[in-house]
Amino acid sequence: MLNTCQMVYHHKNCLNTKKPYAKPCRLCIEGCPHQAISEYREIDAKKCTECGVCMAVCPSDGFVDRSTDLLHTYIEEGEEITLNCPQAAPLGFEIPCLGIIDGDLWLTLMHAAKEKKVIIHTGKCAECPDKRACALSVKSFKAIHEDWPDHPPIVIQVSPDQPEEAETPGIGQKSRAALPKKPAEKRGWKQKGWEKLESILPGLTADEAYPIPRTRQLLVRRMEGSPQDKIPIPALQVGNKCTNCGVCAAICPQTALAKRENGEELTLIYEPYKCVRCQRCVNICNPKALEFVQKQLSHRHYTGKILLHKGSPKHCTRCGKQVFDNSEPPMCVACASSSSDSIFNS
C-alpha cells in the first residue's frame, strides 16, 4: 500500500500551464469540498479525502488518481464492470468515490453496458463527508441521461459495507470519518495490480504531460469498436455573429481550434476530440458567436476535423485595414474615431 495521497498533480497538463490566460482556471480549488488544494495546486494530505472531485472537474488531467490506469484497464478487459466506493461492500474495483466519474467516464460506462453488465455499489452518500463530490458526479450523469435517455442501463446500488448497521437506520451508524480503512486484501483486483502498475509506469507520480485526458482516450477507444454508434457530446457551434477575428483559436490551450486563411477565404476548423470544453473561447468571443451544444457524434466525427465557420475578411472602407467587426460600413477604430471627431467639430 502507498502511504502518499492518491491524487497526483500533473503541472504540465494544467490548462494554466499549457497557455496562460487572464482568468486562470481554478475549478480544482473551487470544487474541492475540503479546501485541500492551495493556490499552487499543492494537496494538503491531512484535509484530502481522495474523493476525486478535483480530477472530475479538471478538464485536462491536471489532477489524476494513481489508480486511473488500473481502472481503465479493468473497464476494458473485465467480463463485467463492478465498481464500489470505500463505504460500500468490497464487491469489485474500489474507486475513491463516485465523484471521480466525470462526463467522459459516464459515457464510457454507458457505452460499455451494451456488451457487459455495469454495476456501481455505493454506501449511503447522504451520510458521507464526500457527498458534494458524489452530487457533482450524479449531476453529470443526469445531464447525459437527459440527452441519451435510451442508453444501455447502469445499475447503481446502495450496498453498505456494514449491512448489520444499515438494517436499523439512524441507530449505531458510523460516519465515514469514523469507519476504519479497509485492509489491503479487500481491494481485490485493484490491489493485485499495484505491483504491475509500478513496474509499467514507474514515473506515474512524476510530472507527466499528454494532450488528451486519459478518460477521453478510453471513451474514444470504445467508440472505435462501434464506429456506427452516435453518442451525445457537447460540441462547439458558431453563429452568424462571427467576425473571423481568430481570437478563439489563438486562446485555445488544446489547439482544438485553428484559423486558416486562403486568399479571400477564412475558415475555422474544430477538432472535438481535442476540445476539453474549458469555455475560454466562448468567454473571450466579443460578439458572443460561440456556444456549446449537444451533438450526436460518431467516432469518425468526434475524432475528425469539422469546418466550423467560413467567411471573408472585411476591410476598412477608408484605409483598407482588415477589421473584425460586424458594423456597416466596415471601419477600423482609428478611422471611426476620426469620423466621429469630424462630425463633432462640424
Short mmCIF file of C-alpha atoms in Angstrom, two decimals, residues 3 5 18 29 43 51 59 66 84 96-97 118 126 138 142 144 147 157 167 202 217 224 237 267 276 312:
data_model
loop_
_atom_site.label_atom_id
_atom_site.label_comp_id
_atom_site.label_asym_id
_atom_site.label_seq_id
_atom_site.Cartn_x
_atom_site.Cartn_y
_atom_site.Cartn_z
CA ASN A 3 1.01 5.94 2.11
CA CYS A 5 -2.04 10.87 -1.29
CA LYS A 18 -0.39 24.99 -21.41
CA ILE A 29 -9.53 24.71 -5.99
CA ILE A 43 -2.57 19.00 -1.82
CA CYS A 51 -12.92 11.93 -3.21
CA PRO A 59 -10.84 19.34 -17.95
CA ARG A 66 -2.93 6.99 -9.05
CA ASN A 84 -17.56 0.14 -5.37
CA PRO A 96 -12.28 6.65 -4.22
CA CYS A 97 -15.83 7.98 -4.68
CA VAL A 118 -22.11 -2.50 -15.28
CA ALA A 126 -26.10 11.37 2.19
CA VAL A 138 -24.70 12.46 -10.22
CA LYS A 142 -28.40 13.10 -15.09
CA ILE A 144 -26.12 12.78 -20.02
CA ASP A 147 -29.55 13.72 -23.74
CA GLN A 157 -26.96 0.04 -5.92
CA GLU A 167 -30.72 -2.55 8.66
CA PRO A 202 7.43 3.94 -12.61
CA GLN A 217 -8.83 8.35 -24.74
CA GLU A 224 -13.76 2.94 -32.26
CA GLN A 237 -21.04 25.84 -32.60
CA THR A 267 -12.09 29.18 -42.20
CA VAL A 276 -11.90 19.85 -23.22
CA SER A 312 -14.38 36.54 -45.91
#
